[in-house]
Coordinates of C-alpha atoms in Angstrom, one line a residue:
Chain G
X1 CA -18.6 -25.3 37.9
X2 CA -18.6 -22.4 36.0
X3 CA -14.0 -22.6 36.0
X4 CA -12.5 -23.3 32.8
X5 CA -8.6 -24.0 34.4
X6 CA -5.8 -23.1 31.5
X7 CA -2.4 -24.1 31.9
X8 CA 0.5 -23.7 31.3
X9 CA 0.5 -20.1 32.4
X10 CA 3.6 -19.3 30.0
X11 CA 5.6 -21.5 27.4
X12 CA 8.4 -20.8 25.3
X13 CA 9.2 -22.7 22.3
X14 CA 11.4 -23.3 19.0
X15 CA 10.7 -22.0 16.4
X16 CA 9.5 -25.1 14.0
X17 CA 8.2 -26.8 17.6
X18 CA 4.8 -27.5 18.8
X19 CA 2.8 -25.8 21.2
X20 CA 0.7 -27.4 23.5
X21 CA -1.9 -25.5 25.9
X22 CA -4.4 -27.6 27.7
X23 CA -7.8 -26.7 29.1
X24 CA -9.9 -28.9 31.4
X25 CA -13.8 -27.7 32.3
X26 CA -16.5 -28.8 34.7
X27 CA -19.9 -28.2 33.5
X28 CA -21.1 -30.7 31.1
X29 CA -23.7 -28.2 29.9
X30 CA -20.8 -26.2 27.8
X31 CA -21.5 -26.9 24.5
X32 CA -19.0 -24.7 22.4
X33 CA -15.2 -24.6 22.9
X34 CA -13.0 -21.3 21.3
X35 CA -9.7 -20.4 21.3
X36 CA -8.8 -16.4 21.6
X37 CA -5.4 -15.3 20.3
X38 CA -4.6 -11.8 21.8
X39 CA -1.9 -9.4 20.7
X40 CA -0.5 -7.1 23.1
X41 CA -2.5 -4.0 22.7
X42 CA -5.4 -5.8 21.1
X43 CA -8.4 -7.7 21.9
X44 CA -8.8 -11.1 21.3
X45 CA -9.7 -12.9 18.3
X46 CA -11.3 -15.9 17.3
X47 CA -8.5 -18.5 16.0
X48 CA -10.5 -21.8 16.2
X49 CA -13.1 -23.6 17.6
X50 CA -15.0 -27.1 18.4
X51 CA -17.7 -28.7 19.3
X52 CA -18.1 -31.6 22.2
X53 CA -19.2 -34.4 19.0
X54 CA -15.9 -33.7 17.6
X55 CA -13.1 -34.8 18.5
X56 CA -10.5 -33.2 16.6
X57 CA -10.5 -29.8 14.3
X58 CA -7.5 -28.8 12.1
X59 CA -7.5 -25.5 10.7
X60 CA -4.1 -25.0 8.9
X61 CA -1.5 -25.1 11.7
X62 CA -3.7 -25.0 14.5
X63 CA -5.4 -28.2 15.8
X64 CA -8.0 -28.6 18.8
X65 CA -8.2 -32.0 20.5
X66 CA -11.4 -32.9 22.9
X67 CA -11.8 -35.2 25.3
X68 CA -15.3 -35.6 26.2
X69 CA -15.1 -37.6 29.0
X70 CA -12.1 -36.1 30.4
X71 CA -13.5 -33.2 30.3
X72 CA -10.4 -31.2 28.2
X73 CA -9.4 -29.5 25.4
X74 CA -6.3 -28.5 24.2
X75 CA -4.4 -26.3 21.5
X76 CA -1.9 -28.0 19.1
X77 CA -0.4 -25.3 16.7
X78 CA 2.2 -27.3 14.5
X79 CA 5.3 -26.1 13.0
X80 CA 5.0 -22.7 15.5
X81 CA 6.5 -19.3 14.4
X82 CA 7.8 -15.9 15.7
X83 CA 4.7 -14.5 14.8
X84 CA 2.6 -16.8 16.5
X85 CA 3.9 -15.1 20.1
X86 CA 0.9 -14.1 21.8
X87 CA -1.4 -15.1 24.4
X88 CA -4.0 -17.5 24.0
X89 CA -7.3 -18.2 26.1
X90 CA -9.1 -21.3 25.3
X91 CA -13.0 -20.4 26.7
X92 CA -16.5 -22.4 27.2
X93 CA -20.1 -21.3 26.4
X94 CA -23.9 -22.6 26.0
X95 CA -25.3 -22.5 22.6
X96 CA -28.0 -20.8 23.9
X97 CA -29.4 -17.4 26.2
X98 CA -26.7 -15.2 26.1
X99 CA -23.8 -17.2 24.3
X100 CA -21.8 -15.9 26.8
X101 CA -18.0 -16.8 27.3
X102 CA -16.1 -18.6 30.1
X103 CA -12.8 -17.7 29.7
X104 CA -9.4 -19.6 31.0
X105 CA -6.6 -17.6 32.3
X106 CA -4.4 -17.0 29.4
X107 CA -1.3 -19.3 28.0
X108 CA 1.4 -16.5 27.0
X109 CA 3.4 -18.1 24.2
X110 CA 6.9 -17.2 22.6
X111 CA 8.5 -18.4 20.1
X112 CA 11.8 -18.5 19.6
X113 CA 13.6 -17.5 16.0
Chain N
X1 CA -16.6 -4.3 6.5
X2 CA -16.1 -2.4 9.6
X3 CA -15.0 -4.5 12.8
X4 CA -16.0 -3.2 16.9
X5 CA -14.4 0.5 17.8
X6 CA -13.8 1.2 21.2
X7 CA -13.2 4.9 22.5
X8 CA -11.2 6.1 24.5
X9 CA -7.7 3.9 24.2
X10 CA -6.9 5.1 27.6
X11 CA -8.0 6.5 30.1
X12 CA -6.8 7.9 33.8
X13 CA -10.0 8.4 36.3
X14 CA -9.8 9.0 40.3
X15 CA -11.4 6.6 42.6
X16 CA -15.3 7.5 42.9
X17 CA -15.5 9.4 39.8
X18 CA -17.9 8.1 36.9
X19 CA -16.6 7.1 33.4
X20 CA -18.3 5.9 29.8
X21 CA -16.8 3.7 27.7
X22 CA -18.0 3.0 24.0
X23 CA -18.4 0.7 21.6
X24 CA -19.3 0.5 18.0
X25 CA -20.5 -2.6 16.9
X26 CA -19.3 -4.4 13.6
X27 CA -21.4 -4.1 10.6
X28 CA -24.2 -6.6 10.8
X29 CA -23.9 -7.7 14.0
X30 CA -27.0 -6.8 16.7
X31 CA -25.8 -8.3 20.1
X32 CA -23.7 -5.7 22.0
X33 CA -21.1 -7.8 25.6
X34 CA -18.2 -6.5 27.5
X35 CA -16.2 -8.2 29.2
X36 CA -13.4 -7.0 31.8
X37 CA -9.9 -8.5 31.5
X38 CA -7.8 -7.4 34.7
X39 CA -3.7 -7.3 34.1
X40 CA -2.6 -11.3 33.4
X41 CA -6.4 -13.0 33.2
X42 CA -9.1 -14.1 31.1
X43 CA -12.1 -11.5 30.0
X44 CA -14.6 -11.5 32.5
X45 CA -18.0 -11.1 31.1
X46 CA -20.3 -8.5 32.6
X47 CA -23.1 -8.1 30.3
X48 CA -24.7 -7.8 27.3
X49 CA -27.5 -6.1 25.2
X50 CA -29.8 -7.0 22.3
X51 CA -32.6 -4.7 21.3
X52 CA -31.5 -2.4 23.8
X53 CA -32.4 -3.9 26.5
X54 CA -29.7 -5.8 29.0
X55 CA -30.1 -9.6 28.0
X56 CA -27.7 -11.2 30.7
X57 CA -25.3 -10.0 33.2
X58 CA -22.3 -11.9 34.8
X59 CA -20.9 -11.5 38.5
X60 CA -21.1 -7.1 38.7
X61 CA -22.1 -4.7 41.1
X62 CA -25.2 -2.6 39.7
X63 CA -22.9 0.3 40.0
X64 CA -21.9 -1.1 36.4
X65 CA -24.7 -0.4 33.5
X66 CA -24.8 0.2 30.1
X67 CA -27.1 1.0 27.3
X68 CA -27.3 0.0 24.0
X69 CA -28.5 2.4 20.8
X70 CA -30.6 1.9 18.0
X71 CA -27.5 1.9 15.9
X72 CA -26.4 -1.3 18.0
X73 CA -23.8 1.1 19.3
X74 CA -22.9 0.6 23.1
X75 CA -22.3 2.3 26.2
X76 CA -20.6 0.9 29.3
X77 CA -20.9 3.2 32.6
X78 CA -19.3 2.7 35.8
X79 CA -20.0 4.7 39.0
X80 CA -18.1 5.2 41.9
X81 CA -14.6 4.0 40.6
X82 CA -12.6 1.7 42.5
X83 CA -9.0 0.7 42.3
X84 CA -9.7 -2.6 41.4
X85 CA -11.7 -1.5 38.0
X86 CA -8.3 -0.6 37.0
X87 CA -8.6 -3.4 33.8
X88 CA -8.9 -3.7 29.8
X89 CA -11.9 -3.4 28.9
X90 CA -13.5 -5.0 26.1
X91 CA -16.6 -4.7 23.9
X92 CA -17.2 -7.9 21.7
X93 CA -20.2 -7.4 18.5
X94 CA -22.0 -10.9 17.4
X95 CA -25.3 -11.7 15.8
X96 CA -28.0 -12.9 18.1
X97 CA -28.5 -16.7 18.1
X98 CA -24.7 -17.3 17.1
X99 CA -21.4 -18.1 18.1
X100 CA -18.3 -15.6 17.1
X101 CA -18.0 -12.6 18.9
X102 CA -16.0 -9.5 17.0
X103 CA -13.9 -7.8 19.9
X104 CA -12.2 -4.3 19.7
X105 CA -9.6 -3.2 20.9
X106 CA -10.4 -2.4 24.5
X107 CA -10.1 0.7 27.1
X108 CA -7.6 0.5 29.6
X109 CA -9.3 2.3 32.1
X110 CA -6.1 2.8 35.2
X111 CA -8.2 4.5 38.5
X112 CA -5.6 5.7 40.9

């Protein structure tokens, strides 16, 4: 229950395309949803995140859709450059005790000039 | 505003020694996790410290411990290497109560 399952594992796109990575969690109790962006060589840092009232969250190019009931989240980022080539870990957590973080496996993402 | 600083980069250690990582937490923030992120995976958390004191621990052998400073400065030891510790390992800052951890850069601690 604890699993946050990530796919797809890799994904290569256009440049100009959209990239979709999907998430899908078991424990209802999660109450905070995160998305990591992680250079080679460099930890992982927050890009955007949602709660479960919301359903949607756009920050610039990068959109998080929710499906409460479903149980899934996913990434969107629009219009997708070179430089967005990177992996990507969507994660879970509690707002409370430790705000720890369930991470997924990673999405590695290329973009294609 | 500083962010998290990890030391070493990298490091090379033989199965069964002992090793210390550390961290330096970002300005303002008092809450101290690391997290373990073996080749091709997710971080992997394995505990954290507020007030100096371990607040919550995730699925890790006691042979991992840490200790946190006054400065909110961190430590991570591990005893008694294994191959399979070979992994980045990460030190993420936040302030208690809240969401948004600060992560460095890692260690890549290889045991061979």
């Amino acid at each position: 229950q604890q699993q946050v399952k990530q796919s797809p594992q890799s994904l290569i796109v256009q440049k100009g395309g959209i990239s979709i990575i999907n998430c899908a969690y078991e424990n209802t109790a999660f109450d905070y949803f995160p998305w990591y962006q992680q250079f080679p060589g460099k930890g992982p840092a927050l890009l955007i995140a949602i709660r479960p009232d919301v359903s949607e969250k756009k920050e610039g190019r990068f959109t998080i859709s929710f499906n409460k009931s479903a149980k899934q989240f996913s990434l969107h980022i629009m219009d997708s450059q070179p430089g967005d080539s990177a992996t990507y870990f969507c994660a879970a957590s509690y707002t409370s005790g430790t705000y720890k973080y369930i991470f997924g496996t990673g999405t590695r993402l290329k973009v294609l000039a | 505003e500083t962010g998290v600083t990890q030391s070493p980069t990298h490091l090379i250690k033989t199965r069964g020694q002992q090793v210390t990582l550390r961290c330096s937490s970002q300005s303002g923030h008092n809450t101290v996790s690391w997290y373990q992120q073996a080749l091709g995976q997710g971080p992997q958390f394995i505990f954290q410290y507020y007030r100096e004191e371990e607040n919550g621990r995730g699925n890790f052998p006691p042979r991992f411990s840490g200790l946190q400073f006054p400065n909110y400065s961190s430590e991570l030891n591990v005893n008694a290497l294994e191959l399979d510790d070979s992994a980045l390992y990460l030190c993420a800052s936040s302030l208690a109560g809240l969401h948004g951890y600060t992560f460095g850069s890692g260690t890549r601690l290889t045991v061979v």
